[in-house]
Each structure stands twice: as C-alpha cells, then as structure tokens.
Amino acid sequence: MTTTPARPICPRPLRLGVTGGIGSGKSTFAAMLRDCGAALIDADAIARAVTEAGGPAIADIRDTFGADYIDAQGALDRVRMRALVFADAGAKERLEAIVHPLVGNAIAQAAAVAAQAGQRLIVFDIPLLTESPRWARQLDAVLVVDCREESQVARVQARNGLTEDAIRAIMATQSSRAVRRAAADFVVYNDALTLSDLQTKARQVAAGFGL
Ligand SMILES: CC(C)(COP(=O)(O)OP(=O)(O)OC[C@H]1O[C@@H](n2cnc3c(N)ncnc32)[C@H](O)[C@@H]1O)[C@@H](O)C(=O)NCCC(=O)NCCS
Ligand SMILES: Nc1ncnc2c1ncn2[C@@H]1O[C@H](COP(=O)(O)OP(=O)(O)OP(=O)(O)O)[C@@H](O)[C@H]1O
C-alpha cells in the first residue's frame, strides 16, 4: 500500500550568510542575489527597525545609555551612538547585548516565513557574522565579499561622508579580512569590478544555488 503525504514535502531552503567589512559591498551583492530570486534577510535593516521610534530596543537603550541617546522623535540617535560605541568597547558590548537578541529573533522569524513560502535560497546579510558565533549557527554556507581596506574607506566616505579616521575606527572593531576569508565557503573579491561585473558574479552564484 502506498501513502500520500497530506502536504507536499518541500526541501529545506539553503541558508547562505553574506558578510563583509563595512563598505565591502556585501549589501549590494546580497540585494543582487535577491534580484536573482533569493529571499533576503538584512540584519542591518532589522537593527535599524528595532531602534526606530517605538521600537523594542528603545526603552533598554534609554535605561542603559540615558535619554541623550534618544532623539526628539524617540528613535536611537545614530550619530551620537556611533561616536560612542566605536570609541568605547564596553558601550558597544552593552548596545549589542540589547540589539542582537532582538535581531536574532526577527531573523529566525523571517527565515521561517521564507521557508514556509517555499524559497529555495535564503540570503542572510549579516555584517558581524565572523565577530560573534551567534549568527553562523543556522547557516549552511558563508559567502564573504572582500575588498582592499582603501576601497572600504573610499566607498563609505562617498556614501555618508564619514572621515577616514571614523571609518578606520569602525573597521578596527571588525574582523580582519584574513579572519573573514578563513570563515568563507565562497569569496567574492569586489575590487576593480564595476557594479555590472558584480551583478554577473551574483548571477553565477545564484545559478550555482539552483536559481
Ligand atoms: C552604532 C550604530 C548606531 C551606527 O549606526 P549607522 O546608521 O551609522 O550605521 P549602520 O547601522 O547603517 O551600520 C553600518 C555598518 O556599520 C558596521 N557596524 C554596525 N554595527 C556594528 C557593530 N556593533 N560592530 C562593528 N561594526 C558595526 C557594519 O559594517 C554595518 O554594516 C548602529 O550601527 C548600531 O546600532 N549598531 C549596533 C547594532 C549592530 O550590531 N548592528 C549590526 C547588525 S546586527
Ligand atoms: N563594485 C562596485 N563598484 C562601484 N560601487 C560599489 C561596488 N561595490 C559596492 N559599491 C558601492 O559602495 C557602497 C558600499 O556598498 P554596500 O552598502 O553594499 O556595502 P556594505 O558592505 O553593505 O557596507 P555596510 O557595512 O556599511 O552596510 C555603496 O554605495 C555601493 O553602491
């Protein structure tokens, strides 16, 4: 006798972490994979959402850092907090202890929704993948977007006008390129590439994952 399952059995989606240092181009590359048909879960975007006015991190941030770190609209004052945490490792740890569990829960929920929707590839855009063991646990593979530090600095300066010193202070808190590459299953070297070249690479990677 044969039995028919009540629901079709869907294969589990492949979970690909995409990471890279500030300004490496990881969010650009992750968005290109989304355009090829992957589901995209963006940890930076979730971290911003939980620190918006009324967000679940705001009360703890006010209690821990004081009302000076909350702006007139009730959101995290990002400029003030950036200046604090990238100069004070203890403050960065305290901020992460508030924000990361909320981001972790939201990522798990978003991944469950994407899996339920039958997505074959879920891309997790996670800046701090190699800095903390928290993020890698549920991933099948890690793709690192790598480039020279000079390129990171130039891109971030062009994007938001931070000084080179400020950008290098952020980079100093992040994993080195060597540590990141050592954790990679795949490396995309994003230097001397046009955005169109990067898109071609994204299409190749997506095709390799069956999209
Ligand atoms: C310090 C904050 C307020 C600065 O905000 P800002 O708008 O300038 O930057 P944004 O959030 O867009 O992040 C830009 C990039 O900075 C780097 N960065 C952000 N947080 C961290 C961190 N905790 N450690 C090292 N680098 C970081 C990453 O490369 C990230 O992609 C903000 O980054 C923050 O709240 N960080 C703590 C939460 C966090 O760790 N987010 C990372 C994803 S979970
Ligand atoms: N190959 C490229 N050619 C031209 N511009 C690029 C290239 N790669 C990335 N960029 C640009 O560099 C900037 C940084 O890229 P992106 O935001 O993807 O970096 P990121 O690694 O996600 O940085 P962050 O950690 O700050 O979020 C963006 O303005 C993006 O358009």
Coordinates of N, CA and C and ligand atoms in Angstrom, one line a residue:
M1 N 0.8 -1.2 0.0 CA 0.0 0.0 0.0 C 0.9 1.3 0.0
T2 N 0.5 2.2 -0.8 CA 1.3 3.5 -0.8 C 0.5 4.6 0.0
T3 N 1.2 5.4 0.6 CA 0.5 6.5 1.3 C 0.9 7.9 0.7
T4 N 0.0 8.8 0.6 CA 0.3 10.1 0.0 C 0.4 11.1 1.2
P5 N 1.5 11.8 1.3 CA 1.6 12.8 2.3 C 0.5 13.9 2.2
A6 N -0.1 14.3 3.4 CA -1.1 15.3 3.4 C -0.7 16.6 2.7
R7 N 0.6 16.9 2.9 CA 1.2 18.1 2.2 C 2.4 17.7 1.4
P8 N 2.7 18.4 0.3 CA 3.9 18.0 -0.4 C 5.1 18.3 0.5
I9 N 6.1 17.4 0.3 CA 7.4 17.6 1.1 C 8.3 18.6 0.4
C10 N 8.5 19.8 1.0 CA 9.4 20.8 0.3 C 10.8 20.6 0.9
P11 N 11.8 20.6 0.0 CA 13.1 20.5 0.5 C 13.4 21.8 1.4
R12 N 14.3 21.6 2.4 CA 14.6 22.8 3.2 C 15.4 23.7 2.4
P13 N 15.2 25.1 2.5 CA 15.9 26.0 1.7 C 17.4 26.0 2.2
L14 N 18.3 26.4 1.2 CA 19.6 26.6 1.6 C 19.8 28.0 2.2
R15 N 20.6 28.0 3.3 CA 20.7 29.3 4.0 C 22.1 29.8 3.9
L16 N 22.3 30.9 3.1 CA 23.6 31.4 2.8 C 23.8 32.7 3.5
G17 N 24.8 32.8 4.4 CA 25.2 34.0 5.0 C 26.1 34.8 4.1
V18 N 25.8 36.1 4.0 CA 26.7 37.0 3.2 C 27.2 38.0 4.1
T19 N 28.6 38.1 4.2 CA 29.2 39.1 5.1 C 30.3 39.8 4.5
G20 N 30.8 40.8 5.2 CA 32.0 41.6 4.7 C 32.1 42.8 5.6
G21 N 33.3 43.4 5.5 CA 33.5 44.6 6.3 C 32.7 45.7 5.8
I22 N 32.7 46.8 6.7 CA 32.0 48.0 6.3 C 32.4 48.5 4.9
G23 N 31.5 48.8 4.0 CA 31.8 49.3 2.7 C 32.3 48.3 1.7
S24 N 32.3 47.0 2.1 CA 32.9 45.9 1.1 C 32.0 45.7 -0.1
G25 N 30.7 46.0 0.1 CA 29.7 45.8 -1.0 C 28.8 44.6 -0.7
K26 N 28.8 44.1 0.6 CA 28.0 42.9 0.9 C 26.5 43.2 0.7
S27 N 26.0 44.3 1.1 CA 24.6 44.6 1.0 C 24.2 44.7 -0.5
T28 N 25.1 45.3 -1.3 CA 24.9 45.4 -2.7 C 24.8 44.0 -3.3
F29 N 25.8 43.2 -3.0 CA 25.8 41.8 -3.5 C 24.6 41.0 -3.1
A30 N 24.2 41.2 -1.8 CA 23.1 40.4 -1.2 C 21.8 40.8 -2.0
A31 N 21.7 42.1 -2.3 CA 20.5 42.6 -3.0 C 20.5 42.1 -4.4
M32 N 21.7 41.9 -5.0 CA 21.7 41.3 -6.3 C 21.3 39.8 -6.3
L33 N 21.6 39.1 -5.2 CA 21.1 37.7 -5.1 C 19.6 37.7 -5.0
R34 N 19.1 38.7 -4.2 CA 17.6 38.8 -4.1 C 17.0 39.0 -5.5
D35 N 17.6 39.9 -6.3 CA 17.1 40.1 -7.6 C 17.1 38.9 -8.5
C36 N 18.0 37.9 -8.1 CA 18.0 36.7 -8.9 C 17.0 35.6 -8.3
G37 N 16.2 36.0 -7.3 CA 15.2 35.1 -6.8 C 15.4 34.6 -5.4
A38 N 16.4 35.0 -4.7 CA 16.6 34.5 -3.3 C 15.7 35.4 -2.4
A39 N 15.4 34.8 -1.2 CA 14.8 35.6 -0.2 C 16.0 36.3 0.5
L40 N 15.8 37.6 0.9 CA 16.9 38.3 1.6 C 16.4 38.8 3.0
I41 N 17.3 38.5 3.9 CA 17.1 38.9 5.3 C 18.3 39.8 5.7
D42 N 18.0 41.1 6.0 CA 19.0 42.1 6.2 C 19.2 42.5 7.6
A43 N 20.2 42.0 8.3 CA 20.4 42.3 9.7 C 20.5 43.7 10.0
D44 N 21.2 44.5 9.2 CA 21.3 46.0 9.4 C 20.0 46.6 9.4
A45 N 19.1 46.2 8.4 CA 17.8 46.8 8.3 C 17.0 46.5 9.6
I46 N 17.1 45.2 10.0 CA 16.3 44.8 11.2 C 16.8 45.6 12.5
A47 N 18.2 45.8 12.5 CA 18.8 46.5 13.7 C 18.3 48.0 13.6
R48 N 18.1 48.5 12.4 CA 17.6 49.9 12.3 C 16.1 49.9 12.8
A49 N 15.3 48.9 12.4 CA 13.9 48.9 12.7 C 13.7 48.8 14.2
V50 N 14.5 48.0 14.9 CA 14.2 47.8 16.3 C 14.6 49.0 17.1
T51 N 15.4 49.9 16.5 CA 15.8 51.2 17.1 C 15.1 52.4 16.6
E52 N 14.1 52.2 15.8 CA 13.2 53.3 15.4 C 12.4 53.8 16.6
A53 N 11.7 54.9 16.4 CA 10.8 55.4 17.5 C 9.8 54.3 17.8
G54 N 9.6 54.0 19.0 CA 8.6 52.9 19.4 C 9.1 51.5 19.2
G55 N 10.4 51.4 18.7 CA 11.0 50.0 18.5 C 11.3 49.3 19.9
P56 N 11.4 48.0 19.8 CA 11.5 47.2 21.1 C 12.8 47.5 21.8
A57 N 13.8 48.1 21.1 CA 15.1 48.3 21.8 C 15.2 49.7 22.5
I58 N 14.2 50.5 22.3 CA 14.4 51.9 22.7 C 14.4 52.1 24.2
A59 N 13.5 51.4 24.9 CA 13.4 51.5 26.4 C 14.7 51.1 27.0
D60 N 15.2 50.0 26.6 CA 16.5 49.5 27.2 C 17.7 50.4 26.9
I61 N 17.7 51.0 25.7 CA 18.7 51.9 25.3 C 18.7 53.1 26.2
R62 N 17.4 53.6 26.4 CA 17.3 54.8 27.2 C 17.8 54.5 28.7
D63 N 17.4 53.3 29.2 CA 17.8 53.0 30.6 C 19.3 52.8 30.7
T64 N 19.9 52.2 29.6 CA 21.3 51.9 29.7 C 22.2 53.1 29.4
F65 N 21.8 53.9 28.4 CA 22.7 55.0 28.0 C 22.2 56.4 28.3
G66 N 21.0 56.5 28.7 CA 20.4 57.8 29.1 C 19.6 58.4 27.9
A67 N 18.8 59.4 28.3 CA 17.9 60.0 27.3 C 18.6 60.7 26.2
D68 N 19.9 61.1 26.4 CA 20.7 61.8 25.4 C 20.9 61.0 24.2
Y69 N 20.7 59.7 24.2 CA 21.0 58.8 23.1 C 19.7 58.5 22.3
I70 N 18.6 59.2 22.7 CA 17.3 59.1 22.0 C 17.0 60.5 21.4
D71 N 16.6 60.5 20.1 CA 16.4 61.8 19.5 C 15.0 62.3 19.8
A72 N 14.7 63.5 19.2 CA 13.5 64.2 19.5 C 12.2 63.4 19.1
Q73 N 12.4 62.5 18.1 CA 11.3 61.6 17.6 C 11.1 60.4 18.4
G74 N 12.1 60.1 19.3 CA 12.0 58.9 20.1 C 12.8 57.7 19.5
A75 N 13.6 58.0 18.5 CA 14.4 56.9 17.9 C 15.8 57.0 18.5
L76 N 16.6 55.9 18.2 CA 18.0 56.0 18.6 C 18.7 57.1 17.8
D77 N 19.5 57.9 18.6 CA 20.3 58.9 17.9 C 21.6 58.2 17.4
R78 N 21.6 57.9 16.1 CA 22.6 57.0 15.5 C 23.9 57.7 15.4
V79 N 24.0 59.0 15.2 CA 25.3 59.7 15.1 C 25.9 59.7 16.4
R80 N 25.2 60.0 17.5 CA 25.7 60.1 18.8 C 26.2 58.7 19.3
M81 N 25.3 57.7 19.0 CA 25.7 56.3 19.4 C 26.9 55.8 18.6
R82 N 27.0 56.2 17.4 CA 28.1 55.7 16.6 C 29.4 56.3 17.2
A83 N 29.4 57.6 17.5 CA 30.6 58.2 18.1 C 31.0 57.5 19.4
L84 N 29.9 57.1 20.2 CA 30.3 56.4 21.5 C 30.8 55.0 21.3
V85 N 30.1 54.2 20.5 CA 30.4 52.8 20.6 C 31.7 52.4 19.8
F86 N 32.0 53.2 18.8 CA 33.3 52.8 18.1 C 34.5 53.5 18.8
A87 N 34.3 54.1 19.9 CA 35.4 54.6 20.7 C 35.4 53.9 22.1
D88 N 34.4 53.1 22.4 CA 34.3 52.5 23.7 C 33.8 51.1 23.6
A89 N 34.7 50.1 23.8 CA 34.3 48.7 23.5 C 33.2 48.3 24.5
G90 N 33.2 48.8 25.7 CA 32.2 48.3 26.7 C 30.8 48.8 26.3
A91 N 30.8 50.1 25.8 CA 29.5 50.6 25.3 C 29.0 49.8 24.1
K92 N 29.9 49.4 23.2 CA 29.5 48.6 22.1 C 28.9 47.3 22.5
E93 N 29.5 46.7 23.5 CA 29.0 45.4 24.0 C 27.6 45.6 24.6
R94 N 27.4 46.7 25.4 CA 26.1 46.9 26.0 C 25.1 47.2 25.0
L95 N 25.4 47.9 23.9 CA 24.4 48.1 22.8 C 24.1 46.8 22.1
E96 N 25.1 46.0 21.9 CA 24.9 44.8 21.2 C 24.1 43.8 22.0
A97 N 24.3 43.9 23.3 CA 23.5 43.0 24.2 C 22.0 43.3 24.2
I98 N 21.7 44.5 23.9 CA 20.3 44.9 23.7 C 19.7 44.6 22.3
V99 N 20.5 44.9 21.3 CA 20.0 44.9 19.9 C 20.1 43.5 19.4
H100 N 21.2 42.8 19.6 CA 21.4 41.5 18.9 C 20.3 40.4 19.2
P101 N 19.9 40.2 20.4 CA 18.9 39.2 20.7 C 17.6 39.6 19.9
L102 N 17.2 40.8 19.8 CA 16.0 41.2 19.0 C 16.2 41.0 17.6
V103 N 17.4 41.2 17.1 CA 17.7 41.0 15.6 C 17.7 39.5 15.4
G104 N 18.3 38.7 16.3 CA 18.3 37.2 16.2 C 16.9 36.7 16.1
N105 N 16.0 37.1 17.0 CA 14.6 36.6 16.9 C 13.9 37.0 15.6
A106 N 14.2 38.2 15.2 CA 13.5 38.7 13.9 C 14.0 37.9 12.7
I107 N 15.3 37.6 12.7 CA 15.9 36.9 11.6 C 15.3 35.5 11.6
A108 N 15.2 34.8 12.8 CA 14.6 33.5 12.8 C 13.2 33.5 12.3
Q109 N 12.4 34.5 12.7 CA 11.0 34.6 12.2 C 11.0 34.8 10.7
A110 N 11.8 35.7 10.2 CA 11.8 36.0 8.8 C 12.2 34.7 8.0
A111 N 13.2 34.0 8.5 CA 13.6 32.8 7.9 C 12.5 31.7 7.8
A112 N 11.8 31.6 8.9 CA 10.7 30.6 9.0 C 9.6 31.0 7.9
V113 N 9.3 32.3 7.8 CA 8.3 32.7 6.8 C 8.8 32.4 5.4
A114 N 10.1 32.7 5.1 CA 10.7 32.4 3.8 C 10.7 30.9 3.5
A115 N 11.0 30.1 4.5 CA 11.0 28.7 4.3 C 9.6 28.2 4.0
Q116 N 8.6 28.7 4.7 CA 7.2 28.3 4.6 C 6.7 28.7 3.2
A117 N 7.2 29.8 2.7 CA 6.8 30.3 1.3 C 7.5 29.5 0.2
G118 N 8.3 28.5 0.6 CA 8.9 27.6 -0.4 C 10.1 28.2 -1.1
Q119 N 10.8 29.2 -0.5 CA 12.0 29.8 -1.1 C 13.1 28.7 -1.1
R120 N 13.9 28.7 -2.2 CA 14.9 27.7 -2.3 C 16.2 28.2 -1.7
L121 N 16.5 29.5 -1.7 CA 17.7 30.1 -1.2 C 17.4 31.3 -0.3
I122 N 17.8 31.2 0.9 CA 17.6 32.4 1.8 C 19.0 33.0 2.1
V123 N 19.1 34.3 1.7 CA 20.4 35.0 1.9 C 20.3 35.8 3.2
F124 N 21.2 35.7 4.1 CA 21.3 36.4 5.3 C 22.4 37.4 5.2
D125 N 22.0 38.7 5.1 CA 23.1 39.8 5.0 C 23.4 40.2 6.5
I126 N 24.6 39.7 6.9 CA 24.9 39.8 8.4 C 26.3 40.4 8.5
P127 N 26.4 41.7 8.8 CA 27.8 42.3 8.9 C 28.7 41.6 9.9
L128 N 28.2 41.2 11.0 CA 29.1 40.7 12.1 C 29.2 39.2 12.2
L129 N 29.0 38.5 11.0 CA 28.9 37.1 11.0 C 30.2 36.4 11.7
T130 N 31.3 37.0 11.4 CA 32.6 36.3 11.9 C 33.0 36.9 13.3
E131 N 32.3 37.9 13.8 CA 32.6 38.6 15.0 C 32.0 37.8 16.2
S132 N 30.8 37.2 16.0 CA 30.1 36.5 17.0 C 29.6 35.2 16.6
P133 N 29.7 34.1 17.4 CA 29.2 32.8 17.0 C 27.7 32.7 16.9
R134 N 27.0 33.8 17.4 CA 25.6 33.8 17.4 C 24.9 33.6 16.1
W135 N 25.6 34.2 15.0 CA 24.9 34.3 13.7 C 25.1 33.0 12.9
A136 N 26.2 32.4 13.0 CA 26.6 31.3 12.0 C 25.8 30.0 12.2
R137 N 25.2 29.9 13.4 CA 24.7 28.6 13.8 C 23.7 28.0 12.8
Q138 N 22.8 28.8 12.2 CA 21.8 28.2 11.4 C 22.1 28.3 9.9
L139 N 23.4 28.6 9.6 CA 23.7 28.8 8.1 C 24.3 27.5 7.5
D140 N 24.0 27.3 6.3 CA 24.6 26.2 5.5 C 26.0 26.5 4.9
A141 N 26.1 27.8 4.6 CA 27.3 28.3 3.9 C 27.5 29.8 4.1
V142 N 28.8 30.2 4.0 CA 29.1 31.6 4.2 C 29.8 32.2 3.0
L143 N 29.3 33.3 2.5 CA 30.0 34.0 1.3 C 30.5 35.3 1.9
V144 N 31.8 35.5 1.6 CA 32.4 36.8 2.1 C 32.7 37.7 0.9
V145 N 32.2 38.9 1.0 CA 32.5 39.9 0.0 C 33.8 40.7 0.5
D146 N 34.8 40.6 -0.2 CA 36.1 41.1 0.2 C 36.6 42.2 -0.7
C147 N 37.3 43.1 -0.1 CA 38.0 44.1 -1.0 C 39.1 44.8 -0.1
R148 N 39.9 45.6 -0.8 CA 41.0 46.3 0.0 C 40.4 47.3 1.0
E149 N 41.2 47.5 2.1 CA 40.7 48.4 3.1 C 40.5 49.8 2.5
E150 N 41.4 50.2 1.5 CA 41.3 51.5 0.9 C 40.0 51.7 0.2
S151 N 39.6 50.6 -0.4 CA 38.3 50.6 -1.2 C 37.1 50.8 -0.2
Q152 N 37.2 50.1 1.0 CA 36.2 50.2 2.0 C 36.0 51.7 2.4
V153 N 37.2 52.3 2.7 CA 37.2 53.7 3.2 C 36.6 54.6 2.1
A154 N 37.1 54.4 0.9 CA 36.6 55.3 -0.2 C 35.1 55.2 -0.4
R155 N 34.6 53.9 -0.3 CA 33.1 53.7 -0.6 C 32.3 54.3 0.6
V156 N 32.8 54.1 1.8 CA 31.9 54.7 2.9 C 32.0 56.2 2.9
Q157 N 33.2 56.7 2.6 CA 33.3 58.2 2.5 C 32.3 58.7 1.5
A158 N 32.3 58.1 0.3 CA 31.4 58.5 -0.8 C 29.9 58.4 -0.4
R159 N 29.6 57.4 0.4 CA 28.2 57.1 0.8 C 27.7 58.1 1.9
N160 N 28.5 58.3 2.9 CA 28.0 59.1 4.0 C 28.9 60.1 4.6
G161 N 30.1 60.4 3.9 CA 30.9 61.5 4.3 C 31.6 61.4 5.6
L162 N 31.7 60.1 6.2 CA 32.5 60.0 7.5 C 33.9 60.2 7.2
T163 N 34.7 60.7 8.2 CA 36.1 60.9 8.0 C 36.8 59.5 7.9
E164 N 38.0 59.5 7.3 CA 38.8 58.3 7.2 C 39.0 57.7 8.6
D165 N 39.4 58.6 9.6 CA 39.6 58.1 11.0 C 38.4 57.4 11.5
A166 N 37.2 58.0 11.3 CA 36.0 57.4 11.9 C 35.7 56.0 11.2
I167 N 36.0 56.0 9.9 CA 35.7 54.7 9.2 C 36.7 53.6 9.7
R168 N 38.0 54.0 9.9 CA 39.0 53.1 10.3 C 38.7 52.6 11.8
A169 N 38.1 53.5 12.6 CA 37.8 53.1 14.0 C 36.7 52.0 13.9
I170 N 35.8 52.1 13.0 CA 34.8 51.1 12.9 C 35.4 49.8 12.4
M171 N 36.3 49.9 11.4 CA 36.9 48.7 10.8 C 37.8 48.0 11.9
A172 N 38.4 48.8 12.8 CA 39.2 48.2 13.8 C 38.4 47.3 14.8
T173 N 37.1 47.5 14.9 CA 36.3 46.7 15.8 C 35.8 45.5 15.1
Q174 N 36.0 45.4 13.7 CA 35.5 44.3 13.0 C 36.6 43.3 12.7
S175 N 36.2 42.1 12.3 CA 37.2 41.0 11.9 C 38.1 41.6 10.8
S176 N 39.3 41.0 10.8 CA 40.3 41.4 9.7 C 39.8 40.6 8.5
R177 N 40.3 41.1 7.4 CA 40.0 40.4 6.1 C 40.4 38.9 6.2
A178 N 41.5 38.7 6.8 CA 42.0 37.3 6.8 C 41.1 36.4 7.6
V179 N 40.6 36.9 8.8 CA 39.7 36.1 9.6 C 38.4 35.8 8.8
R180 N 37.9 36.9 8.2 CA 36.7 36.7 7.4 C 36.9 35.7 6.3
R181 N 38.0 35.8 5.6 CA 38.1 34.9 4.4 C 38.3 33.5 4.9
A182 N 38.9 33.3 6.1 CA 39.1 31.9 6.6 C 37.8 31.3 7.0
A183 N 36.8 32.1 7.2 CA 35.5 31.5 7.6 C 34.6 31.3 6.4
A184 N 35.1 31.6 5.2 CA 34.3 31.7 4.0 C 34.2 30.3 3.3
D185 N 33.1 30.0 2.8 CA 33.0 28.9 1.8 C 33.2 29.4 0.4
F186 N 32.8 30.7 0.2 CA 32.9 31.3 -1.1 C 33.4 32.8 -0.8
V187 N 34.3 33.3 -1.6 CA 34.8 34.6 -1.5 C 34.5 35.3 -2.9
V188 N 33.9 36.5 -2.8 CA 33.7 37.4 -4.0 C 34.6 38.6 -3.8
Y189 N 35.6 38.7 -4.6 CA 36.6 39.8 -4.5 C 36.0 41.0 -5.2
N190 N 35.6 42.0 -4.5 CA 34.9 43.1 -5.0 C 35.8 44.4 -5.1
D191 N 36.8 44.2 -5.9 CA 37.7 45.4 -6.1 C 37.9 45.4 -7.6
A192 N 38.0 46.7 -8.1 CA 38.2 46.8 -9.6 C 37.1 46.1 -10.4
L193 N 36.0 46.0 -9.8 CA 34.8 45.5 -10.5 C 33.8 46.6 -10.7
T194 N 33.1 46.6 -11.8 CA 32.0 47.5 -12.0 C 30.8 46.8 -11.3
L195 N 29.8 47.6 -11.1 CA 28.6 47.1 -10.5 C 28.0 46.0 -11.4
S196 N 28.2 46.2 -12.7 CA 27.7 45.3 -13.7 C 28.5 43.9 -13.6
D197 N 29.8 44.1 -13.4 CA 30.6 42.8 -13.1 C 30.1 42.1 -11.9
L198 N 29.8 42.9 -10.9 CA 29.4 42.3 -9.6 C 28.0 41.5 -9.8
Q199 N 27.2 42.2 -10.6 CA 25.9 41.5 -10.9 C 26.1 40.2 -11.7
T200 N 27.1 40.2 -12.6 CA 27.4 38.9 -13.3 C 27.8 37.9 -12.3
K201 N 28.6 38.2 -11.3 CA 29.1 37.3 -10.3 C 27.9 36.8 -9.5
A202 N 27.0 37.7 -9.2 CA 25.8 37.3 -8.4 C 24.9 36.3 -9.2
R203 N 24.8 36.6 -10.5 CA 24.0 35.6 -11.3 C 24.7 34.2 -11.3
Q204 N 26.0 34.2 -11.3 CA 26.7 32.9 -11.3 C 26.5 32.2 -10.0
V205 N 26.6 33.0 -8.9 CA 26.5 32.4 -7.6 C 25.0 31.8 -7.5
A206 N 24.1 32.7 -7.9 CA 22.6 32.3 -7.8 C 22.4 31.0 -8.6
A207 N 23.0 31.0 -9.8 CA 22.8 29.8 -10.7 C 23.4 28.6 -10.0
G208 N 24.5 28.8 -9.3 CA 25.2 27.7 -8.6 C 24.3 27.1 -7.5
F209 N 23.4 27.9 -7.0 CA 22.4 27.5 -5.9 C 21.1 27.1 -6.5
G210 N 21.1 27.0 -7.9 CA 19.9 26.5 -8.5 C 18.8 27.5 -8.8
L211 N 19.2 28.8 -8.8 CA 18.2 29.8 -9.1 C 18.3 30.2 -10.6
Ligands
LIG1 C1 26.3 52.1 16.0 C2 25.1 52.4 15.1 C3 24.0 53.2 15.9 C4 25.6 53.3 13.9 O1 24.5 53.5 13.0 P1 24.8 53.8 11.5 O2 23.5 54.3 10.9 O3 25.9 54.8 11.4 O4 25.3 52.5 10.8 P2 24.5 51.2 10.3 O5 23.6 50.7 11.4 O6 23.9 51.5 9.0 O7 25.7 50.1 10.1 C5 26.6 50.3 9.1 C6 27.8 49.4 9.2 O8 28.5 49.7 10.4 C7 29.1 48.5 10.9 N1 28.6 48.2 12.2 C8 27.3 48.4 12.7 N2 27.2 47.9 14.0 C9 28.4 47.4 14.3 C10 29.0 46.7 15.4 N3 28.2 46.5 16.5 N4 30.3 46.3 15.4 C11 31.0 46.5 14.3 N5 30.6 47.1 13.1 C12 29.3 47.5 13.2 C13 28.7 47.4 9.9 O9 29.6 47.3 8.9 C14 27.4 47.9 9.3 O10 27.1 47.3 8.1 C15 24.4 51.2 14.5 O11 25.3 50.5 13.6 C16 24.1 50.1 15.6 O12 23.0 50.3 16.3 N6 24.9 49.1 15.8 C17 24.6 48.1 16.8 C18 23.7 47.0 16.2 C19 24.5 46.1 15.3 O13 25.5 45.4 15.8 N7 24.2 46.0 14.0 C20 24.8 45.2 13.1 C21 23.9 44.2 12.5 S1 23.1 43.2 13.7
LIG2 N1 31.9 47.1 -7.4 C1 31.4 48.3 -7.0 N2 31.5 49.3 -7.9 C2 31.0 50.5 -7.5 N3 30.4 50.8 -6.3 C3 30.3 49.8 -5.5 C4 30.8 48.5 -5.8 N4 30.5 47.7 -4.7 C5 29.9 48.5 -3.8 N5 29.8 49.7 -4.3 C6 29.2 50.9 -3.5 O1 29.9 51.0 -2.3 C7 29.0 51.4 -1.3 C8 29.0 50.4 -0.1 O2 28.4 49.2 -0.6 P1 27.4 48.4 0.4 O3 26.4 49.4 1.0 O4 26.9 47.3 -0.4 O5 28.5 48.0 1.5 P2 28.3 47.1 2.8 O6 29.4 46.1 2.8 O7 26.9 46.6 2.9 O8 28.6 48.2 3.8 P3 28.0 48.5 5.3 O9 28.7 47.6 6.2 O10 28.3 49.9 5.6 O11 26.5 48.3 5.3 C9 27.6 51.5 -1.9 O12 27.3 52.9 -2.3 C10 27.7 50.7 -3.2 O13 26.9 51.1 -4.3

